[in-house]
Amino acid sequence: MKIVVFGATGDTGIPLVKQLLLQGHEVTAIVRRPEKFALSDKHLEIIQGDVLQSSTITGKLAGKDAVLSALGGSPRQPTTVYSDGMKTIISEMEQAGVQRLICLSAETLKPKEETSLTERILVRILWRVFHHIYRDMQRMEKQIYQSNLDWTIIRPPYLTNGAPKGHYRIHFDKPVPNGKGRITRADLALAMTDQLKKTAAIRSIAYVCAN
Ligand SMILES: NC(=O)c1ccc[n+]([C@@H]2O[C@H](COP(=O)([O-])OP(=O)(O)OC[C@H]3O[C@@H](n4cnc5c(N)ncnc54)[C@H](OP(=O)(O)O)[C@@H]3O)[C@@H](O)[C@H]2O)c1
């Protein structure tokens, strides 16, 4: 498939691009600073674009099959990279007739009733520290629900840079029961890539964690 990746230079974006290439996809990475992107492959196209400057994304999704987003904003400052970024991505996908969207969010956005008593304290602390990010992610998710795209929102727990295990647990629309509160970015990349083949994942929130 012809896949566009946003956030390709990030800690999750890099393993994501590698995993997509490994699985035989043609990848277009839209990045702010192409000169800083270390990956190269004959099936990887790197083009410049900033999702907060919508004109730089215009027309770049034409002819593609799917968009994967591993975008992230700075944790402690107000950000609109999720909401304004996704507004641009959705608009461009609609213009180009690209239907499939797989987008990273965070497990911390799960509803209160899905959060155990012990988790609640941690979630409350995380919200206090990272509220700028989570509020903007909520705005992003809302736009995605309201779109007519074939979307999958992936809500991972704490991300680590450990070695990939090559497997993971995934549940749709409900958190993974007794899930481990972490996953490696490499396994998350595998989980995101796998969803391209799964129609069951469409218009669903996927919760993932280490196996
Ligand atoms: N850390 C955790 O434990 C955790 C847990 C759950 C969910 N998450 C979420 O998972 C996602 C990925 O995390 P990560 O650690 O891989 O993030 P990261 O390393 O901070 O990567 C963020 C990516 O977004 C790109 N980006 C930011 N602003 C952009 C813009 N205006 N236009 C285009 N690209 C832009 C960055 O590009 P540049 O290289 O140009 O900056 C980078 O490639 C984030 O949304 C994060 O909030 C994280």
XYZ file of N, CA and C and ligand atoms in Angstrom:
681
model
N 0.843 -1.202 0.000
C 0.000 0.000 0.000
C 0.882 1.258 0.000
N 0.293 2.349 -0.436
C 1.016 3.631 -0.416
C 0.594 4.394 0.841
N 1.535 4.510 1.768
C 1.210 5.024 3.103
C 1.920 6.347 3.356
N 1.173 7.298 3.925
C 1.793 8.551 4.382
C 1.935 8.493 5.900
N 3.115 8.861 6.384
C 3.347 8.888 7.835
C 3.621 10.327 8.271
N 2.858 10.777 9.269
C 3.157 12.047 9.948
C 3.822 11.716 11.282
N 4.782 12.538 11.686
C 5.524 12.266 12.921
C 6.613 11.236 12.704
N 7.038 11.082 11.448
C 7.994 10.013 11.091
C 9.367 10.182 11.741
N 9.721 11.411 12.124
C 11.040 11.618 12.738
C 11.025 11.331 14.237
N 9.840 11.056 14.810
C 9.713 10.888 16.252
C 10.156 9.513 16.728
N 10.123 9.345 18.039
C 10.594 8.094 18.641
C 9.711 6.908 18.242
N 8.437 7.151 17.975
C 7.565 6.086 17.465
C 7.567 6.095 15.942
N 7.669 7.277 15.372
C 7.625 7.409 13.905
C 8.719 6.611 13.210
N 9.917 6.619 13.782
C 11.033 5.916 13.124
C 10.782 4.396 13.069
N 10.480 3.744 14.224
C 10.152 2.312 14.100
C 8.911 2.053 13.241
N 8.010 3.013 13.218
C 6.809 2.841 12.388
C 7.178 2.797 10.901
N 7.998 3.740 10.479
C 8.436 3.758 9.073
C 9.193 2.465 8.748
N 10.067 2.054 9.679
C 10.843 0.812 9.445
C 9.911 -0.383 9.310
N 8.913 -0.463 10.174
C 7.974 -1.602 10.140
C 7.162 -1.608 8.837
N 6.729 -0.435 8.416
C 5.951 -0.345 7.168
C 6.804 -0.801 5.981
N 8.057 -0.369 5.963
C 8.964 -0.771 4.871
C 9.207 -2.282 4.910
N 9.383 -2.794 6.125
C 9.606 -4.236 6.310
C 8.437 -5.042 5.753
N 7.245 -4.499 5.889
C 6.046 -5.211 5.422
C 5.718 -4.898 3.963
N 6.640 -4.231 3.282
C 6.514 -4.056 1.833
C 5.693 -2.874 1.372
N 5.426 -1.921 2.256
C 4.647 -0.747 1.855
C 5.554 0.311 1.214
N 4.932 1.163 0.417
C 5.606 2.346 -0.126
C 5.297 3.483 0.836
N 6.321 4.091 1.429
C 6.088 5.061 2.501
C 6.476 6.479 2.061
N 5.587 7.413 2.373
C 5.926 8.827 2.224
C 5.931 9.447 3.618
N 7.077 9.935 4.044
C 7.184 10.595 5.350
C 7.103 12.090 5.118
N 6.119 12.719 5.767
C 6.014 14.181 5.663
C 6.589 14.765 6.955
N 7.714 15.410 6.832
C 8.466 15.845 8.012
C 8.821 17.338 7.917
N 9.031 17.932 9.093
C 9.336 19.371 9.086
C 10.738 19.653 8.554
N 11.687 18.780 8.916
C 13.076 19.019 8.493
C 13.644 17.758 7.828
N 13.424 17.604 6.517
C 13.883 16.394 5.813
C 15.374 16.134 6.004
N 16.164 17.206 6.125
C 17.623 17.035 6.256
C 18.008 16.330 7.553
N 17.085 16.321 8.530
C 17.393 15.686 9.823
C 16.872 14.259 9.902
N 16.273 13.775 8.812
C 15.670 12.443 8.835
C 16.706 11.444 8.344
N 17.095 10.527 9.238
C 18.249 9.665 8.944
C 17.904 8.444 8.084
N 16.630 8.057 8.010
C 16.310 6.829 7.274
C 16.351 7.060 5.777
N 16.766 6.025 5.060
C 16.636 6.096 3.593
C 16.364 4.689 3.066
N 15.587 4.628 2.012
C 15.193 3.337 1.441
C 14.612 3.650 0.071
N 14.746 2.697 -0.849
C 14.217 3.011 -2.196
C 12.685 3.085 -2.192
N 12.045 2.555 -1.133
C 10.583 2.629 -1.051
C 10.124 3.726 -0.088
N 11.057 4.613 0.286
C 10.736 5.708 1.202
C 10.950 7.051 0.511
N 9.858 7.835 0.493
C 9.942 9.198 -0.051
C 9.840 10.150 1.143
N 10.716 11.138 1.193
C 10.699 12.089 2.318
C 10.363 13.458 1.767
N 9.259 14.020 2.260
C 8.921 15.351 1.761
C 8.675 16.314 2.921
N 8.885 17.573 2.647
C 8.789 18.589 3.698
C 7.323 18.992 3.907
N 6.952 19.115 5.165
C 5.612 19.603 5.480
C 5.475 19.813 6.967
N 4.710 20.857 7.319
C 4.437 21.151 8.732
C 2.920 21.177 8.876
N 2.384 20.285 9.716
C 0.919 20.183 9.802
C 0.277 21.458 10.355
N 1.084 22.323 10.971
C 0.529 23.592 11.464
C 0.583 24.684 10.400
N 1.101 24.339 9.240
C 1.054 25.257 8.081
C 0.398 24.485 6.955
N -0.929 24.563 6.932
C -1.699 23.643 6.083
C -1.280 23.694 4.611
N -0.831 24.871 4.147
C -0.460 24.979 2.727
C 0.715 24.050 2.384
N 1.528 23.709 3.386
C 2.684 22.836 3.112
C 2.264 21.364 2.939
N 1.011 21.067 3.289
C 0.512 19.683 3.164
C -0.375 19.545 1.911
N -0.825 20.681 1.407
C -1.774 20.672 0.286
C -1.299 19.793 -0.875
N -2.166 18.884 -1.270
C -1.925 18.046 -2.453
C -0.988 16.873 -2.217
N -0.441 16.763 -1.010
C 0.594 15.735 -0.798
C 0.025 14.349 -0.481
N -1.291 14.257 -0.340
C -1.873 12.940 -0.034
C -2.500 12.297 -1.275
N -2.418 12.980 -2.407
C -3.035 12.453 -3.643
C -2.434 11.103 -4.010
N -3.302 10.159 -4.319
C -2.851 8.844 -4.796
C -2.414 7.892 -3.690
N -2.583 8.290 -2.431
C -2.159 7.412 -1.327
C -3.330 6.547 -0.854
N -2.987 5.457 -0.137
C -4.015 4.524 0.339
C -4.383 4.733 1.805
N -3.438 5.238 2.585
C -3.712 5.380 4.024
C -2.761 6.395 4.634
N -3.202 6.958 5.771
C -2.373 7.900 6.527
C -2.204 7.366 7.943
N -0.969 7.362 8.431
C -0.691 6.975 9.816
C -0.081 8.175 10.525
N -0.598 8.494 11.704
C -0.056 9.638 12.439
C 0.561 9.221 13.764
N 1.833 9.600 13.929
C 2.532 9.438 15.212
C 2.976 10.821 15.674
N 2.146 11.829 15.356
C 2.475 13.210 15.725
C 2.495 13.374 17.237
N 3.327 14.270 17.697
C 3.362 14.565 19.128
C 3.744 16.010 19.358
N 3.228 16.578 20.443
C 3.548 17.957 20.786
C 4.442 18.012 22.003
N 4.963 19.213 22.311
C 5.819 19.322 23.501
C 4.955 19.157 24.753
N 5.409 18.287 25.664
C 4.568 17.849 26.776
C 4.090 18.940 27.727
N 4.905 19.952 27.978
C 4.565 20.892 29.062
C 4.022 22.228 28.574
N 3.899 22.384 27.241
C 3.444 23.685 26.741
C 2.130 23.539 25.989
N 1.355 24.631 25.921
C 0.136 24.559 25.128
C 0.461 24.129 23.704
N -0.336 23.238 23.159
C -0.082 22.766 21.793
C -1.397 22.600 21.042
N -1.353 22.806 19.741
C -2.514 22.487 18.899
C -2.076 21.550 17.779
N -0.924 20.896 17.977
C -0.420 20.044 16.896
C -1.373 18.883 16.617
N -2.050 18.411 17.676
C -2.992 17.305 17.472
C -4.259 17.802 16.759
N -4.877 18.834 17.317
C -6.170 19.274 16.768
C -6.014 20.002 15.435
N -5.150 21.019 15.404
C -4.990 21.739 14.134
C -4.302 20.849 13.101
N -3.351 20.035 13.576
C -2.679 19.107 12.657
C -3.675 18.145 12.039
N -4.549 17.583 12.886
C -5.526 16.605 12.371
C -6.562 17.274 11.484
N -6.902 18.528 11.794
C -7.857 19.250 10.937
C -7.309 19.310 9.501
N -6.026 19.636 9.416
C -5.380 19.698 8.095
C -5.328 18.313 7.450
N -4.963 17.319 8.239
C -4.833 15.965 7.683
C -6.193 15.476 7.168
N -7.247 15.656 7.983
C -8.581 15.191 7.567
C -9.016 15.919 6.294
N -8.816 17.228 6.283
C -9.230 17.999 5.104
C -8.485 17.530 3.847
N -7.199 17.300 3.988
C -6.401 16.838 2.836
C -6.796 15.422 2.421
N -7.113 14.571 3.413
C -7.534 13.202 3.082
C -8.851 13.258 2.302
N -9.753 14.117 2.749
C -11.043 14.232 2.054
C -10.847 14.737 0.627
N -9.986 15.739 0.478
C -9.705 16.291 -0.860
C -9.143 15.224 -1.785
N -8.260 14.382 -1.213
C -7.543 13.387 -2.032
C -8.310 12.071 -2.145
N -9.416 11.940 -1.393
C -10.175 10.685 -1.417
C -9.444 9.534 -0.732
N -8.632 9.860 0.274
C -7.947 8.813 1.051
C -8.826 8.517 2.273
N -9.215 7.257 2.460
C -10.188 6.914 3.493
C -9.586 6.448 4.817
N -8.443 5.753 4.739
C -7.967 5.032 5.937
C -7.012 5.886 6.765
N -7.338 6.035 8.048
C -6.514 6.820 8.976
C -6.256 6.003 10.245
N -4.989 5.904 10.619
C -4.620 5.250 11.884
C -3.832 6.281 12.680
N -4.343 6.616 13.859
C -3.812 7.778 14.567
C -3.501 7.468 16.027
N -2.326 7.863 16.464
C -1.927 7.658 17.865
C -2.560 8.699 18.775
N -3.047 8.223 19.897
C -3.535 9.103 20.953
C -2.896 8.600 22.257
N -3.642 8.484 23.336
C -3.043 7.994 24.596
C -4.097 7.305 25.449
N -3.667 6.274 26.138
C -4.599 5.510 26.984
C -5.215 6.366 28.084
N -4.483 7.399 28.461
C -4.945 8.295 29.530
C -6.293 8.938 29.199
N -6.706 8.887 27.943
C -7.989 9.479 27.553
C -9.156 8.527 27.768
N -8.867 7.328 28.270
C -9.979 6.378 28.424
C -10.967 6.900 29.460
N -12.252 6.507 29.325
C -13.260 7.028 30.249
C -12.989 6.618 31.691
N -13.474 7.445 32.605
C -13.255 7.211 34.042
C -13.746 5.830 34.472
N -14.902 5.441 33.904
C -15.487 4.152 34.330
C -14.649 2.960 33.884
N -13.716 3.190 32.946
C -12.816 2.108 32.506
C -11.495 2.144 33.287
N -11.381 3.072 34.222
C -10.123 3.253 34.957
C -10.261 2.670 36.367
N -9.353 1.768 36.721
C -9.437 1.139 38.051
C -9.083 2.162 39.135
N -9.444 1.836 40.364
C -9.194 2.768 41.471
C -7.710 3.090 41.618
N -6.861 2.054 41.466
C -5.418 2.290 41.621
C -4.881 3.136 40.463
N -5.433 2.914 39.260
C -4.969 3.698 38.102
C -5.358 5.168 38.240
N -6.482 5.406 38.915
C -7.026 6.769 38.944
C -6.050 7.789 39.502
N -5.272 7.368 40.504
C -4.312 8.306 41.112
C -3.250 8.686 40.084
N -2.730 7.653 39.388
C -1.703 7.906 38.374
C -2.266 8.765 37.239
N -3.478 8.417 36.799
C -4.096 9.171 35.700
C -4.275 10.640 36.096
N -4.695 10.844 37.359
C -4.882 12.216 37.831
C -3.558 12.990 37.801
N -2.478 12.330 38.204
C -1.155 12.990 38.189
C -0.749 13.293 36.742
N -0.941 12.284 35.867
C -0.560 12.487 34.452
C -1.338 13.641 33.839
N -2.645 13.705 34.157
C -3.461 14.797 33.611
C -2.962 16.154 34.122
N -2.550 16.183 35.392
C -2.067 17.444 35.949
C -0.803 17.894 35.200
N 0.077 16.940 34.904
C 1.365 17.290 34.278
C 1.204 17.551 32.770
N 0.442 16.676 32.118
C 0.408 16.717 30.641
C -0.939 17.216 30.088
N -1.638 18.057 30.872
C -2.996 18.437 30.461
C -3.040 19.131 29.099
N -1.972 19.875 28.741
C -1.995 20.558 27.438
C -2.130 19.535 26.318
N -1.326 18.475 26.429
C -1.344 17.430 25.399
C -2.690 16.703 25.382
N -3.143 16.292 26.565
C -4.362 15.473 26.608
C -5.587 16.253 26.136
N -5.667 17.533 26.530
C -6.815 18.337 26.073
C -6.812 18.439 24.545
N -5.614 18.642 23.989
C -5.562 18.783 22.529
C -5.810 17.441 21.831
N -5.366 16.358 22.469
C -5.676 15.025 21.924
C -7.183 14.779 21.930
N -7.860 15.246 22.986
C -9.321 15.078 23.032
C -9.977 15.815 21.866
N -9.467 17.024 21.585
C -10.017 17.786 20.452
C -9.747 17.024 19.152
N -8.548 16.450 19.043
C -8.190 15.666 17.842
C -9.128 14.473 17.680
N -9.314 13.735 18.761
C -10.166 12.542 18.682
C -11.584 12.927 18.247
N -12.101 14.044 18.797
C -13.462 14.469 18.457
C -13.599 14.720 16.948
N -12.588 15.382 16.390
C -12.630 15.641 14.938
C -12.617 14.344 14.143
N -11.836 13.384 14.645
C -11.752 12.099 13.939
C -13.107 11.389 13.987
N -13.747 11.355 15.174
C -15.066 10.690 15.272
C -16.059 11.329 14.309
N -15.963 12.656 14.192
C -16.945 13.377 13.375
C -16.667 13.265 11.881
N -15.521 12.717 11.513
C -15.187 12.595 10.084
C -15.870 11.357 9.501
N -15.859 11.288 8.185
C -16.406 10.095 7.513
C -15.299 9.133 7.120
N -14.139 9.306 7.702
C -13.000 8.453 7.336
C -13.126 7.074 7.970
N -12.347 6.133 7.451
C -12.229 4.801 8.065
C -11.082 4.890 9.076
N -11.406 5.355 10.258
C -10.348 5.661 11.214
C -10.167 4.551 12.246
N -8.953 4.484 12.782
C -8.661 3.727 14.004
C -7.827 4.648 14.888
N -8.301 4.876 16.099
C -7.514 5.642 17.066
C -6.820 4.629 17.962
N -5.512 4.766 18.093
C -4.781 3.842 18.960
C -4.386 4.571 20.235
N -4.825 4.030 21.369
C -4.520 4.642 22.665
C -3.527 3.756 23.406
N -2.225 4.048 23.263
C -1.227 3.225 23.957
C -1.001 3.698 25.387
N -0.455 2.819 26.239
C -0.031 3.241 27.573
C 1.371 3.851 27.491
N 2.109 3.780 28.581
C 3.469 4.334 28.650
C 4.355 3.676 27.581
N 5.086 4.504 26.824
C 5.922 3.996 25.726
C 7.368 3.842 26.176
N 7.963 2.719 25.807
C 9.368 2.490 26.147
C 10.159 2.265 24.857
N 11.480 2.363 24.984
C 12.341 2.160 23.816
C 13.013 0.786 23.831
N 12.490 -0.118 24.633
C 13.086 -1.449 24.731
C 13.016 -2.213 23.414
N 13.664 -3.369 23.432
C 13.683 -4.211 22.235
C 12.263 -4.693 21.907
N 11.949 -4.785 20.613
C 10.615 -5.267 20.244
C 10.446 -6.738 20.606
N 9.212 -7.109 20.983
C 8.951 -8.520 21.257
C 8.305 -9.178 20.041
N 7.762 -8.350 19.173
C 7.108 -8.891 17.968
C 5.685 -9.317 18.225
N 5.170 -9.049 19.421
C 3.755 -9.301 19.701
C 3.270 -8.321 20.763
N 1.977 -8.261 20.900
C 1.349 -7.265 21.776
C -0.085 -7.711 22.024
N -0.743 -7.073 22.994
C -2.175 -7.342 23.195
C -2.968 -6.139 22.685
N -4.130 -6.427 22.108
C -4.955 -5.329 21.583
C -6.425 -5.617 21.870
N -7.151 -4.595 22.276
C -8.599 -4.716 22.493
C -9.263 -3.510 21.852
N -10.440 -3.738 21.297
C -11.133 -2.633 20.642
C -12.251 -2.091 21.526
N -12.248 -0.782 21.664
C -13.291 -0.013 22.360
C -13.366 -0.266 23.867
N -12.523 -1.121 24.385
C -12.390 -1.335 25.839
C -10.907 -1.541 26.123
N -10.412 -1.019 27.234
C -8.994 -1.251 27.556
C -8.690 -2.747 27.700
N -7.453 -3.111 27.467
C -7.018 -4.506 27.589
C -7.197 -4.934 29.053
N -7.937 -6.020 29.306
C -8.114 -6.446 30.701
C -6.776 -6.800 31.345
N -6.542 -6.305 32.535
C -5.272 -6.513 33.255
C -4.061 -6.217 32.371
N -4.201 -5.216 31.546
C -3.127 -4.889 30.598
C -1.885 -4.366 31.296
N -0.738 -4.694 30.717
C 0.501 -4.127 31.250
C 0.493 -2.652 30.843
N 0.881 -1.808 31.722
C 0.778 -0.375 31.458
C 1.913 0.176 30.625
N 2.378 -0.608 29.670
C 3.479 -0.125 28.818
C 3.530 -0.938 27.534
N 4.243 -0.398 26.571
C 4.516 -1.123 25.318
C 5.759 -0.491 24.699
N 6.567 -1.286 24.017
C 7.711 -0.666 23.335
C 7.193 0.055 22.090
N 7.906 1.096 21.728
C 7.493 1.838 20.532
C 7.564 0.942 19.289
N 8.514 -0.008 19.284
C 8.633 -0.907 18.132
C 7.413 -1.830 18.030
N 6.926 -2.324 19.173
C 5.728 -3.168 19.136
C 4.481 -2.336 18.827
N 4.475 -1.101 19.293
C 3.369 -0.203 18.939
C 3.347 0.028 17.425
N 4.533 0.198 16.854
C 4.631 0.375 15.390
C 4.074 -0.849 14.660
N 4.372 -2.035 15.191
C 3.836 -3.262 14.604
C 2.310 -3.278 14.714
N 1.796 -2.901 15.892
C 0.342 -2.883 16.094
C -0.333 -1.909 15.131
N 0.270 -0.742 14.939
C -0.316 0.243 14.011
C -0.329 -0.299 12.599
N 0.789 -0.892 12.189
C 0.909 -1.426 10.824
C -0.098 -2.558 10.603
N -0.244 -3.424 11.600
C -1.174 -4.559 11.483
C -2.611 -4.103 11.242
N -2.976 -2.937 11.781
C -4.373 -2.492 11.654
C -4.756 -2.144 10.210
N -3.730 -1.961 9.356
C -4.025 -1.657 7.947
C -4.800 -2.797 7.287
N -4.579 -4.031 7.796
C -5.217 -5.209 7.181
C -6.558 -5.530 7.818
N -6.892 -4.860 8.920
C -8.041 -5.308 9.710
C -9.244 -4.391 9.566
N -10.278 -4.894 8.934
C -11.481 -4.067 8.802
C -12.191 -3.932 10.153
N -11.979 -4.907 11.050
C -12.620 -4.831 12.383
C -12.139 -3.615 13.161
N -10.980 -3.101 12.782
C -10.412 -1.963 13.510
C -11.015 -0.632 13.065
N -11.798 -0.680 11.992
C -12.295 0.585 11.426
C -13.374 1.201 12.313
N -13.254 2.502 12.528
C -14.134 3.290 13.402
C -14.117 2.748 14.833
N -12.921 2.341 15.270
C -12.744 1.805 16.623
C -11.584 2.488 17.329
N -11.679 2.454 18.657
C -10.538 2.862 19.483
C -9.824 1.588 19.895
N -8.547 1.501 19.561
C -7.768 0.303 19.894
C -6.881 0.602 21.092
N -6.990 -0.247 22.109
C -6.083 -0.175 23.253
C -5.035 -1.262 23.070
N -3.771 -0.908 23.235
C -2.690 -1.888 23.048
C -1.790 -1.881 24.280
N -1.117 -2.985 24.500
C -0.081 -3.016 25.548
C 0.833 -4.194 25.286
N 1.906 -4.257 26.059
C 2.846 -5.371 25.919
C 2.136 -6.668 26.269
N 2.642 -7.739 25.699
C 2.051 -9.056 25.938
C 2.571 -9.645 27.247
N 5.578 8.945 25.818
C 4.623 8.141 26.201
O 4.746 7.342 27.163
C 3.288 8.184 25.476
C 2.225 7.433 25.953
C 1.025 7.417 25.228
C 0.906 8.182 24.076
N 1.967 8.935 23.638
C 1.802 9.701 22.400
O 2.351 8.961 21.327
C 2.740 9.862 20.277
C 4.141 9.537 19.799
O 5.036 9.685 20.871
P 6.606 9.876 20.596
O 7.276 9.790 21.907
O 7.029 9.015 19.457
O 6.604 11.402 20.073
P 7.860 12.300 19.585
O 9.123 11.542 19.623
O 7.769 13.587 20.363
O 7.503 12.581 18.049
C 6.602 13.567 17.665
C 6.640 13.707 16.163
O 5.694 14.706 15.750
C 6.361 15.571 14.830
N 5.757 16.905 14.790
C 5.524 17.737 15.841
N 4.976 18.889 15.403
C 4.848 18.775 14.056
C 4.363 19.624 13.028
N 3.888 20.839 13.315
N 4.357 19.181 11.748
C 4.842 17.954 11.442
N 5.349 17.102 12.362
C 5.354 17.507 13.658
C 7.786 15.641 15.328
O 8.602 16.168 14.307
P 10.009 16.964 14.593
O 11.076 15.884 14.547
O 10.102 17.921 13.472
O 9.887 17.605 15.945
C 8.027 14.163 15.624
O 8.291 13.466 14.436
C 2.600 11.275 20.855
O 1.388 11.814 20.429
C 2.557 11.029 22.363
O 1.862 12.037 23.034
C 3.153 8.945 24.315
